Coordinates of C-alpha atoms in Angstrom, one line a residue:
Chain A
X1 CA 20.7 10.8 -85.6
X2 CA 19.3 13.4 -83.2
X3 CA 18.7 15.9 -86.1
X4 CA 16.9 12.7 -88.2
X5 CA 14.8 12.7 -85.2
X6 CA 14.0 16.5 -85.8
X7 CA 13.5 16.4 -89.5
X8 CA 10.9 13.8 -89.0
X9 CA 9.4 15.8 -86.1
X10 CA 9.4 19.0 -88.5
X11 CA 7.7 17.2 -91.0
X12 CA 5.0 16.0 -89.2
X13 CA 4.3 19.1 -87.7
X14 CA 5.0 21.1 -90.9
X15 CA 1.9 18.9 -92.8
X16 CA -0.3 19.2 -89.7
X17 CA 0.0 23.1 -90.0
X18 CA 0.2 23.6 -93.5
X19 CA -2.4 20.9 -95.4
X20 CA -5.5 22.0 -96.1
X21 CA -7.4 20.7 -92.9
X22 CA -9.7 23.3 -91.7
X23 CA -13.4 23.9 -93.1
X24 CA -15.1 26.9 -92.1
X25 CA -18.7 27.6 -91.8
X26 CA -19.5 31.2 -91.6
X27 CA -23.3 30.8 -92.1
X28 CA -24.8 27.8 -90.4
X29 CA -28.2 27.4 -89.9
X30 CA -29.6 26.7 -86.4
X31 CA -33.1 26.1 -85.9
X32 CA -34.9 25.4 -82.5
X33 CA -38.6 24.1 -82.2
X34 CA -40.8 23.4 -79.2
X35 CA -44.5 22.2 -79.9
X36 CA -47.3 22.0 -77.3
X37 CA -51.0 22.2 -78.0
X38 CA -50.8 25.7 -76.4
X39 CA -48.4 27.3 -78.8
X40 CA -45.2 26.7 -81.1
X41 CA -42.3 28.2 -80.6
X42 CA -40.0 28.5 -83.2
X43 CA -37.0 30.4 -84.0
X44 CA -34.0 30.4 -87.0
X45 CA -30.1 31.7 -86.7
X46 CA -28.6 31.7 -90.2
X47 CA -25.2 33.2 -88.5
X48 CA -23.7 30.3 -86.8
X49 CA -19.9 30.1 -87.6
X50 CA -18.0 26.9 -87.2
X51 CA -14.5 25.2 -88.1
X52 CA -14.0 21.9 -88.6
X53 CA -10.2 20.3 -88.7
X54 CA -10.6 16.9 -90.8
X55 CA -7.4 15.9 -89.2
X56 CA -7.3 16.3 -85.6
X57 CA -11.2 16.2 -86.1
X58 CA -12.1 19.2 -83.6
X59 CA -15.3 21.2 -84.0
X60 CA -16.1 24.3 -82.8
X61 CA -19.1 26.2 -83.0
X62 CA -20.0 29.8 -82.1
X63 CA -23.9 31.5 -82.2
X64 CA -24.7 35.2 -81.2
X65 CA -28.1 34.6 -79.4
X66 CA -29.3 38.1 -80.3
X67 CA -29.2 36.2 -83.9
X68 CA -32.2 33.9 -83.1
X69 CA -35.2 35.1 -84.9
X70 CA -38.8 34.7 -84.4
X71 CA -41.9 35.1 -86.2
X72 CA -43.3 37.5 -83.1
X73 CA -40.8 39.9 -81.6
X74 CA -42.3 40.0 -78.4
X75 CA -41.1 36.3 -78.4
X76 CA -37.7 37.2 -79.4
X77 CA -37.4 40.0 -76.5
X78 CA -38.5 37.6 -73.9
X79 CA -36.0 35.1 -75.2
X80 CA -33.4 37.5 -75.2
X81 CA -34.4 39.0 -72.3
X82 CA -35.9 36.6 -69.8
X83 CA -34.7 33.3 -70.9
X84 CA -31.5 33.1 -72.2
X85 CA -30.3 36.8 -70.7
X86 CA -28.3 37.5 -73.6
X87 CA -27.1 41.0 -72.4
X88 CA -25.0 38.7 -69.5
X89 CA -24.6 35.9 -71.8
X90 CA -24.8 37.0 -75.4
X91 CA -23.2 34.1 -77.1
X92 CA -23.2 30.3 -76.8
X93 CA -20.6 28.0 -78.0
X94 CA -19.2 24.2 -78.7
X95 CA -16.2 22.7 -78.3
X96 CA -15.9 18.9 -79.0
X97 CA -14.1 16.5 -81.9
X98 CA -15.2 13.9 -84.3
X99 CA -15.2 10.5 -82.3
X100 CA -15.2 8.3 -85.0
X101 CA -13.1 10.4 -87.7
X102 CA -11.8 7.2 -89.1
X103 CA -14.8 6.2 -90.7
X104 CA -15.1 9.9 -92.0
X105 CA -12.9 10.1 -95.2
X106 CA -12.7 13.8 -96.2
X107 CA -11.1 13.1 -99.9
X108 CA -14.0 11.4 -100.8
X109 CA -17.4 12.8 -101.9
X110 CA -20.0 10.3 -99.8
X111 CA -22.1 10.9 -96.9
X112 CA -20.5 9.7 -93.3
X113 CA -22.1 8.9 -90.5
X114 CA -20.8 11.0 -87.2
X115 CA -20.8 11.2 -83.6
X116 CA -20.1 14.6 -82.4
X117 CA -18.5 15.2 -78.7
X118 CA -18.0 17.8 -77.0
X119 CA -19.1 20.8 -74.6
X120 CA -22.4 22.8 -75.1
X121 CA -22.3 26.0 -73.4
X122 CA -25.6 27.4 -72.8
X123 CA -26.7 30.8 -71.3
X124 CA -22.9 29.8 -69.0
X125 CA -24.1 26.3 -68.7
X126 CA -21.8 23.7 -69.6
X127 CA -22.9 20.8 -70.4
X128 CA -20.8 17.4 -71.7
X129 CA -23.1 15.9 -74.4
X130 CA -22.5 13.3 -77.2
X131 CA -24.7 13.7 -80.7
X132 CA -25.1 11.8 -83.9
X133 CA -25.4 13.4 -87.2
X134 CA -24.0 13.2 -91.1
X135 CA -21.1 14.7 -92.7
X136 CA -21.3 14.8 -96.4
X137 CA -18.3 15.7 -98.3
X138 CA -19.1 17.1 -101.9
X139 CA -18.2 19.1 -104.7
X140 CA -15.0 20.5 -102.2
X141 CA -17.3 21.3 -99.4
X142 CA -18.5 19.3 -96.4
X143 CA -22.2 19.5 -95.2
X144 CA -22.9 18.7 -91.6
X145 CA -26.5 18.2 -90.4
X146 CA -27.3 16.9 -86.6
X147 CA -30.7 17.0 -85.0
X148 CA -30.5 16.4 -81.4
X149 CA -32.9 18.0 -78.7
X150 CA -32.0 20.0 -75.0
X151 CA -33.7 20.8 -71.9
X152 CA -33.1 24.3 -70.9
X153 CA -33.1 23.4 -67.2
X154 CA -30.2 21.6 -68.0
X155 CA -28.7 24.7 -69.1
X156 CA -30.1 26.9 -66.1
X157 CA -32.9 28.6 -67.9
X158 CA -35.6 28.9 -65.5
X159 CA -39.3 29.2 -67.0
X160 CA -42.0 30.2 -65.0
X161 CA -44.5 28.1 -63.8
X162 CA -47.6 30.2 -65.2
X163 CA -46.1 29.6 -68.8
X164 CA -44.6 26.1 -68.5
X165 CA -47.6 24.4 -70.3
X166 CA -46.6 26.1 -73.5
X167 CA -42.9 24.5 -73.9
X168 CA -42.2 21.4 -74.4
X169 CA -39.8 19.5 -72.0
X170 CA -37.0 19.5 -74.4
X171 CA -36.3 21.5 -77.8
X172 CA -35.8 19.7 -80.7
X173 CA -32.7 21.4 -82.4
X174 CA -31.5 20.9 -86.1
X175 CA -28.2 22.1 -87.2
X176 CA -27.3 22.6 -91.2
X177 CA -24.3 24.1 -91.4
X178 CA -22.4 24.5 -95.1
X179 CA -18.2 24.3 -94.8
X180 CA -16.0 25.4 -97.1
X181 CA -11.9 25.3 -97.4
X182 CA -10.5 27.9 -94.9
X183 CA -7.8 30.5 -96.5
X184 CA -6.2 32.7 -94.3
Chain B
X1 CA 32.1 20.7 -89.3
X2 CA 30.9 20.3 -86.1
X3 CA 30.5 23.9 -85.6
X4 CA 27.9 23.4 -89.2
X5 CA 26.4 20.4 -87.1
X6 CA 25.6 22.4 -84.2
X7 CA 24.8 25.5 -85.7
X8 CA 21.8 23.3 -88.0
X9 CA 20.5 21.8 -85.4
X10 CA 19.7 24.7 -83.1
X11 CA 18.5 26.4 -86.5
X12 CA 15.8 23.0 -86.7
X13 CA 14.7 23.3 -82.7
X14 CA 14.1 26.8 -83.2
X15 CA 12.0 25.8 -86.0
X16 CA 10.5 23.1 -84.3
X17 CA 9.8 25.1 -81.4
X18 CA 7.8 27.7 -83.4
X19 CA 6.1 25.1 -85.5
X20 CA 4.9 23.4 -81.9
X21 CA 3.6 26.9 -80.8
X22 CA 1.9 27.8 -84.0
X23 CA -0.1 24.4 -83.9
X24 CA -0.8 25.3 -80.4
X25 CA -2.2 29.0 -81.3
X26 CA -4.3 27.5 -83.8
X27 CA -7.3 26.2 -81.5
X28 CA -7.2 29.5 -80.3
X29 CA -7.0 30.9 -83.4
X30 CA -10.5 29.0 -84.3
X31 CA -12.0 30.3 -81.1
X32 CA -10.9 33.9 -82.6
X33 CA -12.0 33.8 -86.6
X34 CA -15.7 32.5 -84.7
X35 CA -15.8 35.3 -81.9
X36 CA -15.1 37.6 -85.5
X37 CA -17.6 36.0 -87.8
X38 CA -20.3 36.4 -85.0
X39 CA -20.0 39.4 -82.8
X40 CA -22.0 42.1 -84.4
X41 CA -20.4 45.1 -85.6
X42 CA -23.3 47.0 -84.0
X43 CA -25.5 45.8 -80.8
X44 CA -28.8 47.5 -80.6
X45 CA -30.0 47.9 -77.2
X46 CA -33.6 46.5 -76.9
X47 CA -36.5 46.4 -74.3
X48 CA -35.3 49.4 -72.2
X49 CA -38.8 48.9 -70.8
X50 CA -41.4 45.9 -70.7
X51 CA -44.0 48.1 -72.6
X52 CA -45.1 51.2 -74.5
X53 CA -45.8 53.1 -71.4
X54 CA -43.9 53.8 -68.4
X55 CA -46.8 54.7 -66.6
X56 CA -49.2 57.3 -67.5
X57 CA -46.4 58.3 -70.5
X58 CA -45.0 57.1 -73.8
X59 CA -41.5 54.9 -73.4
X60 CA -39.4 54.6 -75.6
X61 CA -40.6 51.4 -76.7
X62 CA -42.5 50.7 -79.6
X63 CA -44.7 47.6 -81.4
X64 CA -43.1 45.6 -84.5
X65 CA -44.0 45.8 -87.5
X66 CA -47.1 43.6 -87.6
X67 CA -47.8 43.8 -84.3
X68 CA -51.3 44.9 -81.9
X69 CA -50.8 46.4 -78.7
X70 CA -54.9 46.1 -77.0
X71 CA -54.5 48.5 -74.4
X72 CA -56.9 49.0 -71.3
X73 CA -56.2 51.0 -68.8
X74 CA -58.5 51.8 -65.9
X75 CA -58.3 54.6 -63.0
X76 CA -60.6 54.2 -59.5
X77 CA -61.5 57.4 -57.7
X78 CA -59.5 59.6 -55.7
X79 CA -58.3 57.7 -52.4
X80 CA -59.4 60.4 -49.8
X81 CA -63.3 60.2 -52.0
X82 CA -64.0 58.3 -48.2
X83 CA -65.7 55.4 -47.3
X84 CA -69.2 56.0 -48.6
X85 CA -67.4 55.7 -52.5
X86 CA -65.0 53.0 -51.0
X87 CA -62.6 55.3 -51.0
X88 CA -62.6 56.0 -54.8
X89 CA -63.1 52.1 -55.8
X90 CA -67.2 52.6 -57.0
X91 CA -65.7 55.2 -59.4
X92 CA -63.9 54.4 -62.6
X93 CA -62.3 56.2 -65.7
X94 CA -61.5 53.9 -69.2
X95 CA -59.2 54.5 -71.3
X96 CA -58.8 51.5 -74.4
X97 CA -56.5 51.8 -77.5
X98 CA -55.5 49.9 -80.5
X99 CA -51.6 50.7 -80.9
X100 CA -49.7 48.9 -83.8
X101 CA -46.7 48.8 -85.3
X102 CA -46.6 49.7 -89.5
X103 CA -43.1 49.2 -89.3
X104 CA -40.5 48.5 -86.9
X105 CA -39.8 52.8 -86.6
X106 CA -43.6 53.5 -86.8
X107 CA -46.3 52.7 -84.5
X108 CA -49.8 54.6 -84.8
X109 CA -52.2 54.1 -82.4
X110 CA -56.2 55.5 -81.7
X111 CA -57.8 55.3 -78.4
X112 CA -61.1 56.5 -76.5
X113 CA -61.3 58.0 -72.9
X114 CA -64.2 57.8 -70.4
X115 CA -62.4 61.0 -69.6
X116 CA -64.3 64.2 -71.2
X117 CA -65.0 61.4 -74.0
X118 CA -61.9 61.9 -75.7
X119 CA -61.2 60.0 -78.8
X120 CA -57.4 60.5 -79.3
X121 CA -54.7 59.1 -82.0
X122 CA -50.7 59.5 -81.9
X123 CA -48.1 58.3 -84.3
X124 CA -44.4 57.4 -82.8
X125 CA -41.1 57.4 -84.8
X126 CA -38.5 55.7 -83.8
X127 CA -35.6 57.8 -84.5
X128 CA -32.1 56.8 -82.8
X129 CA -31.4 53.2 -81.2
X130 CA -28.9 53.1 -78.5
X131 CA -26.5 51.2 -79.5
X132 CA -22.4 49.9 -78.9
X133 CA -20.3 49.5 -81.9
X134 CA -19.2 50.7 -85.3
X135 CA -22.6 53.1 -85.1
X136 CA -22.8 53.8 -81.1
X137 CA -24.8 55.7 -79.9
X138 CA -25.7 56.8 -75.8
X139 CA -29.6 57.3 -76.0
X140 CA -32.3 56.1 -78.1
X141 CA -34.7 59.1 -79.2
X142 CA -37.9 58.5 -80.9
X143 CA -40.7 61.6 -81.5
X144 CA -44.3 61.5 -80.9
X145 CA -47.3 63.6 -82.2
X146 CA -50.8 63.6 -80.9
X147 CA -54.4 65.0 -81.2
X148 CA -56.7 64.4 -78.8
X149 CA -60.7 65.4 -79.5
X150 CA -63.5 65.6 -77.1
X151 CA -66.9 65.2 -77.7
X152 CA -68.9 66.2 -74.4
X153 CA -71.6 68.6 -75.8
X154 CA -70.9 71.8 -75.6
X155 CA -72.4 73.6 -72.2
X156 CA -73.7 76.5 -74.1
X157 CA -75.1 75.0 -77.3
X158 CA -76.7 78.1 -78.4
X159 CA -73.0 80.0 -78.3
X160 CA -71.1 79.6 -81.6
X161 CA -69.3 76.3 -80.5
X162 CA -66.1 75.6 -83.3
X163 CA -65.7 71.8 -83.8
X164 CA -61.7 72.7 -83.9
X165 CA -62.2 74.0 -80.5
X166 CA -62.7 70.4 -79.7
X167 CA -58.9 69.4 -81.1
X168 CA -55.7 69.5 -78.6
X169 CA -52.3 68.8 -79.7
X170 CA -49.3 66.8 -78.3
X171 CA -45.8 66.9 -79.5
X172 CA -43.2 65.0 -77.6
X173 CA -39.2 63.4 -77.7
X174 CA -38.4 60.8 -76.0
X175 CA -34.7 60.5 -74.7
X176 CA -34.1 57.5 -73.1
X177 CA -31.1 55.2 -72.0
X178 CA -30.6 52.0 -70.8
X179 CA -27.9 52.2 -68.2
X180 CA -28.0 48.7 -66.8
X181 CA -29.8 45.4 -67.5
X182 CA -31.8 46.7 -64.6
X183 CA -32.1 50.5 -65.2
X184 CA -33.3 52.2 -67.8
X185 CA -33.9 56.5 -67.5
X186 CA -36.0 58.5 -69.7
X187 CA -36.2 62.3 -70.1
X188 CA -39.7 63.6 -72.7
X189 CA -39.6 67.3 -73.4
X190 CA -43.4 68.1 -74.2
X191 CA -45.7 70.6 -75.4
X192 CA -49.6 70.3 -75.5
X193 CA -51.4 72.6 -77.4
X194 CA -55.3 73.4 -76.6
X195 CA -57.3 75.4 -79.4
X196 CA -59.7 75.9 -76.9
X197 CA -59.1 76.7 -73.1
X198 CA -61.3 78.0 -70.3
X199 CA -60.4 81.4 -69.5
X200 CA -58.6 84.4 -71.0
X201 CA -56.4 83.5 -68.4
X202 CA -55.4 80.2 -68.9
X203 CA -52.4 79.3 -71.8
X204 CA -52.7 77.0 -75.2
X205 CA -49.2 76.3 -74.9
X206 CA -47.9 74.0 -72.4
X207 CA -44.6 73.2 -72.3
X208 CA -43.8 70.2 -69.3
X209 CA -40.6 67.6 -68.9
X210 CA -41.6 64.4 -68.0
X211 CA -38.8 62.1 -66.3
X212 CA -39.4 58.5 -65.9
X213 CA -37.2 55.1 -65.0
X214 CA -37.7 51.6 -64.4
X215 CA -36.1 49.2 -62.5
X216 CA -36.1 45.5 -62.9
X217 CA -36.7 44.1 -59.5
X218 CA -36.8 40.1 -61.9
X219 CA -36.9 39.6 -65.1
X220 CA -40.5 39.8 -65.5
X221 CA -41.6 42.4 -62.7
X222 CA -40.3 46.2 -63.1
X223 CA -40.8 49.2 -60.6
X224 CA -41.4 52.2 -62.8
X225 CA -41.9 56.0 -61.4
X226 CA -42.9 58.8 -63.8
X227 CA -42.9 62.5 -62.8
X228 CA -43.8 65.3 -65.4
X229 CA -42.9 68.8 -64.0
X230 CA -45.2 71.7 -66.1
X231 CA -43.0 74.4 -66.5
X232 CA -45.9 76.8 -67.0
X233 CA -48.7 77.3 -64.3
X234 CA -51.6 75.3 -65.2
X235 CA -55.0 77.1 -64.5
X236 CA -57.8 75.0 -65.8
X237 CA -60.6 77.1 -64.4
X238 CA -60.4 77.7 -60.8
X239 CA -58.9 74.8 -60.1
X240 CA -54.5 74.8 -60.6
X241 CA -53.7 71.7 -62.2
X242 CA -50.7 70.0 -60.6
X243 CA -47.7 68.1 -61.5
X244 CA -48.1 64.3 -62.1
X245 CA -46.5 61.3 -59.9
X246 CA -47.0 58.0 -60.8
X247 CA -45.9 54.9 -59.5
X248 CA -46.6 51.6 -61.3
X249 CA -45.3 47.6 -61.1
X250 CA -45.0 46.2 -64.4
X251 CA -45.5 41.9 -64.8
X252 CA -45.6 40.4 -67.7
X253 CA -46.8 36.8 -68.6
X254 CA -45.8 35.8 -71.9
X255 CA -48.2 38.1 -74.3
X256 CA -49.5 40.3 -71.5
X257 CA -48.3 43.5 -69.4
X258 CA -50.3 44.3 -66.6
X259 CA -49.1 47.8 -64.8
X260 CA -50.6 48.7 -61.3
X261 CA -50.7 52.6 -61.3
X262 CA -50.2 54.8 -58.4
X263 CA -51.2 58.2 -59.5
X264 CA -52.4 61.9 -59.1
X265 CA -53.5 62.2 -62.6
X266 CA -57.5 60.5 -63.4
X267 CA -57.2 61.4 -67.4
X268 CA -55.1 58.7 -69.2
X269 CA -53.9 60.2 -72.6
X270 CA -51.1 63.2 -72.6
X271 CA -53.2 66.2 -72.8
X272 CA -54.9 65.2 -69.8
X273 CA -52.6 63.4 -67.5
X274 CA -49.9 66.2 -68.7
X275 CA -52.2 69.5 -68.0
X276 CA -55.5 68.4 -66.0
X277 CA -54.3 66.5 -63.1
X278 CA -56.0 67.8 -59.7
X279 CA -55.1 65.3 -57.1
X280 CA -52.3 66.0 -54.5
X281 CA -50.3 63.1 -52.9
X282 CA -50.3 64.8 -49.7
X283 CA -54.3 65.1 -49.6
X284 CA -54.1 61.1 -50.5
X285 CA -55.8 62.7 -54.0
X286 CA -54.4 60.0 -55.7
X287 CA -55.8 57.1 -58.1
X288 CA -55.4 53.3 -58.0
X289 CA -55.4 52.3 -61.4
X290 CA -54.0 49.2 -64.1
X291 CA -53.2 49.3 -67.5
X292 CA -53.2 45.8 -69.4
X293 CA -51.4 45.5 -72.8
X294 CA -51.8 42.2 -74.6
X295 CA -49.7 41.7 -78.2
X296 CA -51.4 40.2 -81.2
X297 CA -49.0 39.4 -83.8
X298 CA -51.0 40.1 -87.2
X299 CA -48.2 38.9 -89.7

């Protein structure tokens, strides 16, 4: 009886390993925008990597910060180097699940609504934050997009008085980010 | 049979057991394929100094491709001129340039000194990056070449005056490294060249090591120093030129640099500062001075 016990045990943990439940994103797309009559601010990283597992529903997300770009590289040093101090604290990461992965059926191509939770680390700032966005699953592949916006105070990044009229309280951030089947 | 039993179920618990631990590695496993897929396989070191000068000197550091560096820089009078010239402040020497970047590894710039009025120009080429990774690499090294040409009138108009007596030459490489967030150390072997100079006695060649740092007392305010030892005796004249100390405080606002300047040296382009400095630091024959660089992007 005990080794009927096991066998069920074994194959639980034998699917949970071995079915194809992990979707990796090696390319994502990560833009952040700030707008105030003063000036735009605008940058693009088309390296974010993240894994999705459709069946325990964790997400993970990794950016270099060195891999934001801006239109004016004097921008881009003094977001590198003033801001987000990416020498100390060169990436930034997320580490949450798929709350309501029931209503997100990967088998079958659609659009799903989801609410993403999880950790945002930020220039060594954790913070707990919960975000909406769409999962579409199509053609094999799943597309997640989100567009959500932070405060860089909450994350510890200190601007200046003489330059706080030219960002805006919080950046909007949109995240498109392509998945495909993971083989090792 | 029992033995069979036994023997099949330890088999399945060690199976188990590894199964349990290889869904257990695989988070960290995830964590791992992402640190791969996004740590670069080379990290450039960038902004070893706020801007394109230390103080009186080249840096390292170079404009964009695209971008405008609109340089003024601006020297008072000696501080020992006394109090009848406010101790140097009713004089002033200009210096102003246009610097830009035609690509990322080339930045030519032209400027105009108050100083003998000197037009000059210099190109600088970026040549090594510091960098960690698959192509490390200690320093970053980048070479610059100058010409400077004054236009004073000649003292002696009647003498047969050469317009290529006018032309000077400047030929430097700049070594630098960033040690620390904080600390960044250059060394720039130079030569200036002079078609023309005073005396029989004095040389065209000038060969001079300049040494400069910063150090980043925040993240927007650097101390920098600059010293550039002449390894030939400089006689301009009568007067022995001397080597140049500077001292200068970097803060930058968004767009803008401004540099206070503590030094012995009035001119403000490399032939100049390099071979024609005549204050001494002891005599308090030193000049308050800024430079201001603001950054237009142009595309």
């Amino acid at each position: 009886m005990n080794t009927r016990i096991l066998f069920a045990l074994l194959f639980l943990l034998a699917t949970a390993v071995q079915a194809q439940d992990k979707y990796l994103c090696k390319h994502g797309h990560i833009r952040f925008f700030s707008h105030t009559p003063m000036e735009d601010i605008e940058a693009h990283n088309t390296e974010a990597a993240s894994v999705i597992n459709t069946v325990t529903g964790e997400v993970m997300y990794q950016v270099l910060i060195k891999s934001f770009t801006f239109k004016r590289a004097l921008m881009e040093e003094h977001f590198n180097e003033n801001y987000m101090e990416s020498d100390m604290y060169p990436k930034s990461d997320f580490k949450g699940r798929i709350v309501n992965l029931k209503d997100v059926n990967f088998a079958k191509p659609g659009v799903y609504k989801a609410v993403i939770e999880g950790d945002l680390t930020i220039h060594n700032k954790k913070n707990h934050i919960t975000q909406n966005g769409t999962i579409e699953v199509k053609d094999g592949k799943l597309l997640a997009k989100a567009k959500f916006s932070i405060a860089p105070q909450d994350y510890g990044i200190e601007i200046p008085a003489t330059v706080r009229d030219k960002f805006a309280k919080a950046m909007d951030v949109t995240v498109d980010m392509v998945y495909e089947p993971y083989k090792k | 049979m029992n033995t069979t039993r036994s023997f099949l179920r330890a088999a399945l618990v060690v199976v188990a057991a590894t199964l349990v631990c290889a869904g257990l590695a695989q988070a960290q496993d995830d964590a791992s394929i992402l640190d791969d897929l996004t740590t670069p396989k080379t990290d450039y070191v960038s902004a070893s100094f706020k801007a394109t000068r230390i103080v009186n000197g080249h840096s390292i550091e170079q404009m964009k491709e695209g971008d405008l560096d609109v340089r003024i820089h601006h020297r008072f009078g000696q501080v020992n001129s006394g109090p009848s010239a406010l101790w140097g402040l009713d004089q002033s020497s200009v210096f102003f340039s246009f610097e830009y970047g035609a690509t990322d590894w080339l930045m030519l710039g032209v400027g105009r000194s108050s100083y003998q009025k000197t037009f000059s120009g210099f190109t600088k080429l970026r040549l090594w990056r510091q960098a960690t990774g698959e192509h490390s690499m200690p320093v970053s090294i980048s070479a610059l070449g100058g010409a400077d040409l004054f236009s004073t009138p000649w003292p002696d108009p009647g003498a047969q005056n050469f317009f290529s007596s006018r032309l000077s030459y400047v030929a430097q490489v700049l070594v630098a490294r960033k040690f620390t967030d904080a600390f960044s150390l250059q060394l720039t072997p130079t030569l200036v060249h002079k078609n023309l100079v005073p005396s029989a006695v004095d040389v065209n060649d000038i060969i001079a090591v300049g040494l400069g740092g910063r150090y980043k007392l925040t993240n927007r305010i650097s101390f920098n120093a600059e010293y550039f030892f002449t390894i030939k005796p400089v006689v301009e004249g009568q007067q022995e030129a001397v080597d140049v100390l500077s001292f200068g405080v970097d803060i930058e606002t968004g767009g803008h640099v401004f540099q206070i300047v503590l030094t012995n040296a009035l001119p403000m382009f490399e032939r100049g500062f390099i071979t024609e400095g005549t204050g001494a630091w002891g005599d308090g024959g030193i000049h308050l001075g800024f430079n201001i660089s603001r950054v237009f992007t142009l595309y």
